[in-house]
Amino acid sequence: AQTVTQSQPEMSVQEAETVTLSCTYDTSESDYYLFWYKQPPSRQMILVIRQEAYKQQNATENRFSVNFQKAAKSFSLKISDSQLGDAAMYFCAYRTGANNLFFGTGTRLTVIP
Amino acid sequence: NAGVTQTPKFRVLKTGQSMTLLCAQDMNHEYMYWYRQDPGMGLRLIHYSVGEGTTAKGEVPDGYNVSRLKKQNFLLGLESAAPSQTSVYFCASKWAHKADTQYFGPGTRLTVL
């Protein structure tokens, strides 16, 4: 069974600083996709970034980047130049094939002004 | 373009009552999903559909039924609500390609007394 583990229930970062959120996963598949979703207090699930497992290059989206270590089954999210609007729950998710997304339990990020 | 919408946003039921949650998407997506989110946990897949007229079970299907009579709508039914079904329910949809990303609705908060 696929599992996704986020070992940091809460994290905090000073505004304008950098923070890294950790995620590890367990799978026997070779072809899969990894995602980071942001959930602000509005509850809306917002895609932050995604990574295809077959791509060696780490994905980046503006201030968000990932460190994808396939052999270690690790997929961390780095947020640079943190902003107050980055405060939210962040969920790591794994998907194989076309369907099921498996989510971690989330990391609550607080941004300190 | 409204994306993924969910009706209602909030609902309170008594044990044993029935209700239907409606998910609608205007992006012509083939795949649709229903998830539940409980405190301290990530989203878990209840049921999903890979096209009009099809449904399949996810990780936690017991106590729920679904129907996909129209491509743009995916209904989640609770025939006899139980307190254990108190949760926030999210609908999501995506295009058919396996690389595509799921887009989420705003969620429905359901309380069963």
Short mmCIF file of N, CA and C in Angstrom, two decimals, chain B:
data_model
loop_
_atom_site.label_atom_id
_atom_site.label_comp_id
_atom_site.label_asym_id
_atom_site.label_seq_id
_atom_site.Cartn_x
_atom_site.Cartn_y
_atom_site.Cartn_z
N ASN B 1 -16.19 30.77 -16.11
CA ASN B 1 -15.62 29.46 -15.81
C ASN B 1 -15.55 29.27 -14.29
N ALA B 2 -16.48 28.48 -13.72
CA ALA B 2 -16.56 28.36 -12.27
C ALA B 2 -15.63 27.30 -11.73
N GLY B 3 -15.10 26.40 -12.56
CA GLY B 3 -14.23 25.34 -12.08
C GLY B 3 -15.06 24.23 -11.47
N VAL B 4 -14.71 23.86 -10.24
CA VAL B 4 -15.42 22.81 -9.51
C VAL B 4 -16.24 23.46 -8.41
N THR B 5 -17.53 23.21 -8.40
CA THR B 5 -18.41 23.76 -7.37
C THR B 5 -19.07 22.64 -6.59
N GLN B 6 -19.39 22.91 -5.34
CA GLN B 6 -20.03 21.92 -4.48
C GLN B 6 -21.25 22.55 -3.80
N THR B 7 -22.29 21.74 -3.69
CA THR B 7 -23.53 22.17 -3.04
C THR B 7 -23.99 21.09 -2.08
N PRO B 8 -24.33 21.40 -0.83
CA PRO B 8 -24.24 22.71 -0.18
C PRO B 8 -22.84 22.95 0.38
N LYS B 9 -22.63 24.09 1.00
CA LYS B 9 -21.36 24.39 1.66
C LYS B 9 -21.33 23.86 3.09
N PHE B 10 -22.48 23.86 3.74
CA PHE B 10 -22.60 23.36 5.11
C PHE B 10 -23.91 22.58 5.23
N ARG B 11 -23.89 21.57 6.13
CA ARG B 11 -25.13 20.84 6.37
C ARG B 11 -25.02 20.14 7.72
N VAL B 12 -26.14 20.15 8.43
CA VAL B 12 -26.22 19.41 9.69
C VAL B 12 -27.34 18.37 9.55
N LEU B 13 -27.01 17.14 9.85
CA LEU B 13 -27.98 16.04 9.77
C LEU B 13 -28.13 15.37 11.12
N LYS B 14 -29.25 14.71 11.30
CA LYS B 14 -29.42 13.84 12.44
C LYS B 14 -29.09 12.42 12.01
N THR B 15 -28.65 11.62 12.96
CA THR B 15 -28.33 10.22 12.68
C THR B 15 -29.50 9.54 12.00
N GLY B 16 -29.22 8.84 10.91
CA GLY B 16 -30.25 8.12 10.19
C GLY B 16 -30.84 8.87 9.01
N GLN B 17 -30.61 10.18 8.95
CA GLN B 17 -31.13 10.95 7.83
C GLN B 17 -30.29 10.71 6.59
N SER B 18 -30.86 11.03 5.44
CA SER B 18 -30.14 10.86 4.19
C SER B 18 -29.93 12.22 3.53
N MET B 19 -28.92 12.29 2.68
CA MET B 19 -28.70 13.52 1.91
C MET B 19 -27.80 13.22 0.72
N THR B 20 -27.79 14.15 -0.21
CA THR B 20 -26.95 14.05 -1.39
C THR B 20 -26.12 15.30 -1.54
N LEU B 21 -24.83 15.11 -1.75
CA LEU B 21 -23.93 16.22 -2.05
C LEU B 21 -23.73 16.26 -3.56
N LEU B 22 -23.77 17.48 -4.10
CA LEU B 22 -23.62 17.65 -5.54
C LEU B 22 -22.29 18.29 -5.87
N CYS B 23 -21.60 17.71 -6.83
CA CYS B 23 -20.38 18.29 -7.36
C CYS B 23 -20.60 18.56 -8.85
N ALA B 24 -20.23 19.74 -9.28
CA ALA B 24 -20.35 20.10 -10.69
C ALA B 24 -19.05 20.73 -11.18
N GLN B 25 -18.67 20.34 -12.40
CA GLN B 25 -17.48 20.95 -13.00
C GLN B 25 -17.79 21.36 -14.44
N ASP B 26 -17.22 22.48 -14.84
CA ASP B 26 -17.49 23.01 -16.17
C ASP B 26 -16.24 22.98 -17.05
N MET B 27 -15.32 22.08 -16.74
CA MET B 27 -14.06 22.01 -17.48
C MET B 27 -14.02 20.82 -18.43
N ASN B 28 -15.13 20.13 -18.57
CA ASN B 28 -15.23 18.96 -19.46
C ASN B 28 -14.26 17.85 -19.03
N HIS B 29 -14.02 17.76 -17.74
CA HIS B 29 -13.13 16.73 -17.23
C HIS B 29 -13.78 15.36 -17.26
N GLU B 30 -12.98 14.34 -17.54
CA GLU B 30 -13.50 12.98 -17.57
C GLU B 30 -13.59 12.38 -16.17
N TYR B 31 -12.59 12.63 -15.35
CA TYR B 31 -12.48 11.97 -14.06
C TYR B 31 -13.00 12.89 -12.95
N MET B 32 -13.74 12.29 -12.04
CA MET B 32 -14.21 13.02 -10.87
C MET B 32 -14.05 12.17 -9.62
N TYR B 33 -13.89 12.85 -8.47
CA TYR B 33 -13.53 12.18 -7.23
C TYR B 33 -14.29 12.80 -6.06
N TRP B 34 -14.54 11.95 -5.06
CA TRP B 34 -15.03 12.44 -3.77
C TRP B 34 -14.05 12.00 -2.68
N TYR B 35 -13.63 12.99 -1.87
CA TYR B 35 -12.74 12.75 -0.74
C TYR B 35 -13.42 13.22 0.54
N ARG B 36 -12.93 12.68 1.66
CA ARG B 36 -13.30 13.24 2.95
C ARG B 36 -12.03 13.62 3.70
N GLN B 37 -12.14 14.68 4.48
CA GLN B 37 -11.01 15.14 5.28
C GLN B 37 -11.43 15.22 6.74
N ASP B 38 -10.77 14.45 7.56
CA ASP B 38 -11.03 14.43 9.00
C ASP B 38 -9.90 15.15 9.73
N PRO B 39 -10.16 15.67 10.94
CA PRO B 39 -9.13 16.42 11.67
C PRO B 39 -7.85 15.61 11.83
N GLY B 40 -6.73 16.26 11.55
CA GLY B 40 -5.43 15.62 11.72
C GLY B 40 -5.07 14.61 10.64
N MET B 41 -5.89 14.57 9.60
CA MET B 41 -5.63 13.60 8.54
C MET B 41 -5.66 14.30 7.19
N GLY B 42 -5.02 13.68 6.23
CA GLY B 42 -5.13 14.16 4.87
C GLY B 42 -6.43 13.70 4.25
N LEU B 43 -6.65 14.07 3.02
CA LEU B 43 -7.86 13.64 2.32
C LEU B 43 -7.79 12.15 2.00
N ARG B 44 -8.93 11.51 2.11
CA ARG B 44 -9.02 10.09 1.75
C ARG B 44 -10.10 9.90 0.70
N LEU B 45 -9.81 9.08 -0.28
CA LEU B 45 -10.70 8.90 -1.42
C LEU B 45 -11.89 8.00 -1.06
N ILE B 46 -13.09 8.46 -1.35
CA ILE B 46 -14.30 7.70 -1.06
C ILE B 46 -14.71 6.89 -2.29
N HIS B 47 -15.03 7.60 -3.36
CA HIS B 47 -15.39 7.00 -4.64
C HIS B 47 -14.85 7.88 -5.75
N TYR B 48 -14.76 7.30 -6.93
CA TYR B 48 -14.35 8.09 -8.06
C TYR B 48 -15.04 7.59 -9.33
N SER B 49 -14.91 8.39 -10.39
CA SER B 49 -15.54 8.04 -11.67
C SER B 49 -14.58 8.39 -12.79
N VAL B 50 -14.43 7.48 -13.74
CA VAL B 50 -13.52 7.73 -14.87
C VAL B 50 -14.28 8.16 -16.12
N GLY B 51 -15.58 8.36 -15.98
CA GLY B 51 -16.37 8.85 -17.10
C GLY B 51 -17.84 8.74 -16.80
N GLU B 52 -18.65 9.39 -17.63
CA GLU B 52 -20.10 9.35 -17.46
C GLU B 52 -20.59 7.92 -17.37
N GLY B 53 -21.41 7.65 -16.38
CA GLY B 53 -22.00 6.34 -16.22
C GLY B 53 -21.13 5.33 -15.48
N THR B 54 -19.94 5.73 -15.06
CA THR B 54 -19.04 4.81 -14.35
C THR B 54 -18.76 5.30 -12.95
N THR B 55 -18.59 4.37 -12.02
CA THR B 55 -18.15 4.70 -10.66
C THR B 55 -17.26 3.58 -10.15
N ALA B 56 -16.43 3.89 -9.17
CA ALA B 56 -15.56 2.88 -8.58
C ALA B 56 -15.28 3.26 -7.13
N LYS B 57 -14.95 2.25 -6.31
CA LYS B 57 -14.69 2.48 -4.90
C LYS B 57 -13.27 2.97 -4.68
N GLY B 58 -13.15 3.84 -3.69
CA GLY B 58 -11.84 4.30 -3.28
C GLY B 58 -11.39 3.65 -2.00
N GLU B 59 -10.72 4.42 -1.18
CA GLU B 59 -10.13 3.89 0.05
C GLU B 59 -11.15 3.67 1.16
N VAL B 60 -12.16 4.56 1.26
CA VAL B 60 -13.14 4.50 2.35
C VAL B 60 -14.56 4.61 1.82
N PRO B 61 -15.06 3.62 1.09
CA PRO B 61 -16.36 3.73 0.41
C PRO B 61 -17.59 3.39 1.25
N ASP B 62 -17.39 2.73 2.40
CA ASP B 62 -18.54 2.21 3.14
C ASP B 62 -19.44 3.32 3.66
N GLY B 63 -20.74 3.14 3.45
CA GLY B 63 -21.73 4.10 3.92
C GLY B 63 -22.06 5.19 2.90
N TYR B 64 -21.44 5.12 1.73
CA TYR B 64 -21.65 6.13 0.69
C TYR B 64 -22.03 5.47 -0.63
N ASN B 65 -22.82 6.18 -1.42
CA ASN B 65 -23.05 5.75 -2.79
C ASN B 65 -22.86 6.96 -3.70
N VAL B 66 -22.57 6.70 -4.95
CA VAL B 66 -22.31 7.78 -5.90
C VAL B 66 -23.01 7.49 -7.22
N SER B 67 -23.19 8.55 -8.00
CA SER B 67 -23.73 8.40 -9.35
C SER B 67 -23.15 9.47 -10.26
N ARG B 68 -22.93 9.08 -11.51
CA ARG B 68 -22.37 10.00 -12.51
C ARG B 68 -23.24 9.89 -13.76
N LEU B 69 -24.45 10.43 -13.68
CA LEU B 69 -25.39 10.34 -14.79
C LEU B 69 -25.05 11.33 -15.90
N LYS B 70 -24.44 12.44 -15.53
CA LYS B 70 -23.99 13.41 -16.50
C LYS B 70 -22.50 13.65 -16.32
N LYS B 71 -21.81 13.93 -17.37
CA LYS B 71 -20.37 14.09 -17.31
C LYS B 71 -19.96 15.18 -16.34
N GLN B 72 -20.74 16.24 -16.27
CA GLN B 72 -20.33 17.38 -15.46
C GLN B 72 -20.71 17.25 -13.99
N ASN B 73 -21.50 16.25 -13.63
CA ASN B 73 -21.97 16.13 -12.25
C ASN B 73 -21.56 14.81 -11.61
N PHE B 74 -21.23 14.88 -10.33
CA PHE B 74 -20.89 13.66 -9.58
C PHE B 74 -21.55 13.80 -8.22
N LEU B 75 -22.49 12.91 -7.93
CA LEU B 75 -23.28 12.99 -6.70
C LEU B 75 -22.78 12.01 -5.67
N LEU B 76 -22.73 12.45 -4.43
CA LEU B 76 -22.35 11.60 -3.30
C LEU B 76 -23.55 11.50 -2.37
N GLY B 77 -23.99 10.27 -2.11
CA GLY B 77 -25.15 10.07 -1.27
C GLY B 77 -24.82 9.37 0.03
N LEU B 78 -25.50 9.82 1.08
CA LEU B 78 -25.46 9.14 2.37
C LEU B 78 -26.88 8.65 2.64
N GLU B 79 -27.10 7.37 2.66
CA GLU B 79 -28.45 6.83 2.82
C GLU B 79 -28.92 6.90 4.26
N SER B 80 -28.04 6.64 5.21
CA SER B 80 -28.38 6.66 6.63
C SER B 80 -27.17 7.22 7.38
N ALA B 81 -27.17 8.53 7.57
CA ALA B 81 -25.99 9.20 8.11
C ALA B 81 -25.66 8.73 9.53
N ALA B 82 -24.34 8.65 9.80
CA ALA B 82 -23.84 8.27 11.12
C ALA B 82 -22.87 9.35 11.60
N PRO B 83 -22.73 9.51 12.91
CA PRO B 83 -21.79 10.52 13.43
C PRO B 83 -20.37 10.36 12.88
N SER B 84 -19.97 9.13 12.55
CA SER B 84 -18.63 8.89 12.00
C SER B 84 -18.46 9.51 10.62
N GLN B 85 -19.55 9.94 10.01
CA GLN B 85 -19.47 10.58 8.71
C GLN B 85 -19.37 12.10 8.81
N THR B 86 -19.30 12.61 10.02
CA THR B 86 -19.00 14.03 10.21
C THR B 86 -17.61 14.31 9.67
N SER B 87 -17.53 15.22 8.71
CA SER B 87 -16.27 15.45 8.02
C SER B 87 -16.43 16.63 7.07
N VAL B 88 -15.33 16.97 6.43
CA VAL B 88 -15.38 17.91 5.32
C VAL B 88 -15.19 17.11 4.04
N TYR B 89 -16.09 17.31 3.10
CA TYR B 89 -16.09 16.53 1.87
C TYR B 89 -15.62 17.40 0.70
N PHE B 90 -14.66 16.87 -0.04
CA PHE B 90 -14.13 17.58 -1.20
C PHE B 90 -14.38 16.78 -2.46
N CYS B 91 -14.77 17.50 -3.48
CA CYS B 91 -14.88 16.93 -4.81
C CYS B 91 -13.69 17.43 -5.63
N ALA B 92 -13.27 16.62 -6.57
CA ALA B 92 -12.17 17.02 -7.46
C ALA B 92 -12.43 16.45 -8.84
N SER B 93 -11.79 17.05 -9.83
CA SER B 93 -11.93 16.53 -11.18
C SER B 93 -10.62 16.73 -11.93
N LYS B 94 -10.46 15.95 -12.99
CA LYS B 94 -9.30 16.15 -13.84
C LYS B 94 -9.60 15.62 -15.23
N TRP B 95 -8.78 16.06 -16.18
CA TRP B 95 -8.85 15.55 -17.53
C TRP B 95 -8.40 14.09 -17.49
N ALA B 96 -8.43 13.40 -18.61
CA ALA B 96 -8.22 11.96 -18.60
C ALA B 96 -6.76 11.56 -18.54
N HIS B 97 -5.87 12.38 -19.05
CA HIS B 97 -4.48 11.96 -19.14
C HIS B 97 -3.91 11.72 -17.76
N LYS B 98 -3.10 10.70 -17.64
CA LYS B 98 -2.61 10.31 -16.33
C LYS B 98 -1.73 11.38 -15.71
N ALA B 99 -1.17 12.25 -16.53
CA ALA B 99 -0.29 13.29 -15.98
C ALA B 99 -1.07 14.48 -15.45
N ASP B 100 -2.35 14.52 -15.70
CA ASP B 100 -3.09 15.72 -15.35
C ASP B 100 -3.33 15.87 -13.85
N THR B 101 -3.52 17.09 -13.47
CA THR B 101 -3.67 17.45 -12.07
C THR B 101 -5.14 17.48 -11.69
N GLN B 102 -5.44 17.09 -10.45
CA GLN B 102 -6.80 17.20 -9.94
C GLN B 102 -7.06 18.62 -9.45
N TYR B 103 -8.24 19.11 -9.76
CA TYR B 103 -8.68 20.42 -9.29
C TYR B 103 -9.81 20.22 -8.31
N PHE B 104 -9.72 20.91 -7.17
CA PHE B 104 -10.63 20.67 -6.07
C PHE B 104 -11.71 21.73 -5.96
N GLY B 105 -12.87 21.29 -5.46
CA GLY B 105 -13.92 22.21 -5.08
C GLY B 105 -13.66 22.81 -3.71
N PRO B 106 -14.53 23.69 -3.23
CA PRO B 106 -14.30 24.41 -1.97
C PRO B 106 -14.64 23.61 -0.73
N GLY B 107 -15.23 22.45 -0.88
CA GLY B 107 -15.54 21.61 0.27
C GLY B 107 -16.94 21.82 0.82
N THR B 108 -17.45 20.77 1.47
CA THR B 108 -18.74 20.80 2.18
C THR B 108 -18.50 20.30 3.59
N ARG B 109 -18.86 21.12 4.56
CA ARG B 109 -18.72 20.69 5.95
C ARG B 109 -20.02 20.04 6.40
N LEU B 110 -19.94 18.76 6.73
CA LEU B 110 -21.12 17.99 7.15
C LEU B 110 -20.97 17.57 8.60
N THR B 111 -22.00 17.86 9.38
CA THR B 111 -22.04 17.43 10.77
C THR B 111 -23.23 16.50 10.96
N VAL B 112 -22.97 15.34 11.54
CA VAL B 112 -24.05 14.38 11.83
C VAL B 112 -24.18 14.25 13.35
N LEU B 113 -25.34 14.64 13.84
CA LEU B 113 -25.56 14.65 15.29
C LEU B 113 -26.14 13.32 15.78
#
